[in-house]
Amino acid sequence: MDSEYKQYVSDRPDTPTYDFEYNHTEANYTAVSGYVSLKTPKDFLIVYQDGSGEHFVGTGATWISGYSAGQAGKCSLAVNVSSHDHVADTSTMIATV
């Protein structure tokens, strides 16, 4: 499909790719890389200040983006979303320890 325009496949939803950046620590990177998968879809939840949020499922990867002098190291996380839903109240979805 050589075209400068976006092409759609019928009956396939147009789902986004979510990209995130987080501070690199060994603990952060180990936790994220241990959870995210290129093959197995995983659940993710973004919580907004008002308690609502976005629940999405997808596959993805994380990597160390780099370091700059005098700044914290950065990591990136990209998730190819297969489904997503707005959640009015995320309080029942968050585990408390």
mmCIF file of C-alpha atoms in Angstrom:
data_model
loop_
_atom_site.group_PDB
_atom_site.id
_atom_site.type_symbol
_atom_site.label_atom_id
_atom_site.label_comp_id
_atom_site.label_asym_id
_atom_site.label_seq_id
_atom_site.Cartn_x
_atom_site.Cartn_y
_atom_site.Cartn_z
ATOM 1 C CA MET A 1 0.000 0.000 0.000
ATOM 2 C CA ASP A 2 2.118 2.828 -1.272
ATOM 3 C CA SER A 3 0.152 5.929 -0.407
ATOM 4 C CA GLU A 4 0.901 9.183 1.322
ATOM 5 C CA TYR A 5 -2.534 8.982 2.965
ATOM 6 C CA LYS A 6 -3.617 6.876 5.915
ATOM 7 C CA GLN A 7 -5.272 3.636 4.817
ATOM 8 C CA TYR A 8 -7.970 1.834 6.819
ATOM 9 C CA VAL A 9 -8.852 -1.837 6.984
ATOM 10 C CA SER A 10 -12.605 -2.392 7.257
ATOM 11 C CA ASP A 11 -13.825 -3.789 10.598
ATOM 12 C CA ARG A 12 -10.540 -2.941 12.326
ATOM 13 C CA PRO A 13 -10.697 -0.153 14.908
ATOM 14 C CA ASP A 14 -8.175 2.658 14.633
ATOM 15 C CA THR A 15 -6.432 2.330 17.996
ATOM 16 C CA PRO A 16 -3.622 4.592 19.147
ATOM 17 C CA THR A 17 -0.093 3.987 20.296
ATOM 18 C CA TYR A 18 0.578 5.522 23.699
ATOM 19 C CA ASP A 19 4.091 6.773 24.438
ATOM 20 C CA PHE A 20 5.291 7.557 27.955
ATOM 21 C CA GLU A 21 8.529 8.776 29.506
ATOM 22 C CA TYR A 22 9.614 8.067 33.081
ATOM 23 C CA ASN A 23 12.682 8.661 35.258
ATOM 24 C CA HIS A 24 15.249 5.911 35.071
ATOM 25 C CA THR A 25 16.030 4.112 38.279
ATOM 26 C CA GLU A 26 16.949 0.461 38.434
ATOM 27 C CA ALA A 27 13.725 -0.248 40.360
ATOM 28 C CA ASN A 28 11.496 1.619 37.862
ATOM 29 C CA TYR A 29 13.091 -0.004 34.832
ATOM 30 C CA THR A 30 12.969 -3.496 36.368
ATOM 31 C CA ALA A 31 9.287 -3.111 37.307
ATOM 32 C CA VAL A 32 8.219 -1.817 33.892
ATOM 33 C CA SER A 33 10.316 -4.231 31.816
ATOM 34 C CA GLY A 34 9.066 -7.123 33.957
ATOM 35 C CA TYR A 35 5.442 -6.205 33.231
ATOM 36 C CA VAL A 36 5.269 -5.000 29.627
ATOM 37 C CA SER A 37 5.328 -7.575 26.826
ATOM 38 C CA LEU A 38 5.718 -7.503 23.050
ATOM 39 C CA LYS A 39 3.556 -10.615 22.675
ATOM 40 C CA THR A 40 1.091 -10.823 25.567
ATOM 41 C CA PRO A 41 -1.493 -8.017 25.928
ATOM 42 C CA LYS A 42 -1.368 -6.372 29.369
ATOM 43 C CA ASP A 43 -3.761 -4.085 31.275
ATOM 44 C CA PHE A 44 -2.835 -0.449 31.950
ATOM 45 C CA LEU A 45 -4.644 2.317 33.822
ATOM 46 C CA ILE A 46 -4.117 6.083 33.645
ATOM 47 C CA VAL A 47 -5.707 7.896 36.610
ATOM 48 C CA TYR A 48 -6.622 11.584 36.314
ATOM 49 C CA GLN A 49 -6.781 14.030 39.231
ATOM 50 C CA ASP A 50 -10.583 13.844 39.387
ATOM 51 C CA GLY A 51 -10.482 10.058 39.916
ATOM 52 C CA SER A 52 -11.578 9.178 36.393
ATOM 53 C CA GLY A 53 -9.195 7.517 33.988
ATOM 54 C CA GLU A 54 -8.432 5.436 30.935
ATOM 55 C CA HIS A 55 -8.170 1.657 31.056
ATOM 56 C CA PHE A 56 -6.390 0.191 28.058
ATOM 57 C CA VAL A 57 -4.979 -3.134 26.935
ATOM 58 C CA GLY A 58 -1.988 -3.545 24.676
ATOM 59 C CA THR A 59 1.457 -4.862 23.928
ATOM 60 C CA GLY A 60 4.580 -2.778 24.170
ATOM 61 C CA ALA A 61 8.196 -2.269 25.044
ATOM 62 C CA THR A 62 10.373 -0.131 27.277
ATOM 63 C CA TRP A 63 13.949 1.044 26.856
ATOM 64 C CA ILE A 64 16.471 3.427 28.386
ATOM 65 C CA SER A 65 16.265 6.643 26.351
ATOM 66 C CA GLY A 66 19.468 8.201 27.583
ATOM 67 C CA TYR A 67 21.174 10.497 30.017
ATOM 68 C CA SER A 68 22.024 14.196 29.952
ATOM 69 C CA ALA A 69 24.609 15.902 32.126
ATOM 70 C CA GLY A 70 23.052 17.074 35.374
ATOM 71 C CA GLN A 71 19.672 15.455 34.687
ATOM 72 C CA ALA A 72 17.976 12.221 35.637
ATOM 73 C CA GLY A 73 18.148 9.391 33.149
ATOM 74 C CA LYS A 74 15.012 8.817 31.103
ATOM 75 C CA CYS A 75 13.216 5.683 29.954
ATOM 76 C CA SER A 76 10.515 5.354 27.330
ATOM 77 C CA LEU A 77 7.478 3.087 27.221
ATOM 78 C CA ALA A 78 5.432 2.554 24.046
ATOM 79 C CA VAL A 79 2.171 0.592 24.091
ATOM 80 C CA ASN A 80 0.254 -0.504 20.978
ATOM 81 C CA VAL A 81 -3.307 -0.285 22.246
ATOM 82 C CA SER A 82 -5.781 -2.991 21.237
ATOM 83 C CA SER A 83 -8.712 -1.627 23.286
ATOM 84 C CA HIS A 84 -9.375 1.338 25.553
ATOM 85 C CA ASP A 85 -12.255 2.617 27.669
ATOM 86 C CA HIS A 86 -12.914 5.724 29.716
ATOM 87 C CA VAL A 87 -13.545 4.899 33.392
ATOM 88 C CA ALA A 88 -15.627 7.371 35.410
ATOM 89 C CA ASP A 89 -14.393 6.121 38.809
ATOM 90 C CA THR A 90 -11.060 4.299 39.046
ATOM 91 C CA SER A 91 -11.115 3.864 42.838
ATOM 92 C CA THR A 92 -12.396 0.282 42.614
ATOM 93 C CA MET A 93 -9.688 -0.630 40.086
ATOM 94 C CA ILE A 94 -6.716 0.421 42.215
ATOM 95 C CA ALA A 95 -5.311 -2.102 44.659
ATOM 96 C CA THR A 96 -4.458 -0.699 48.066
ATOM 97 C CA VAL A 97 -1.645 -2.179 50.091
#
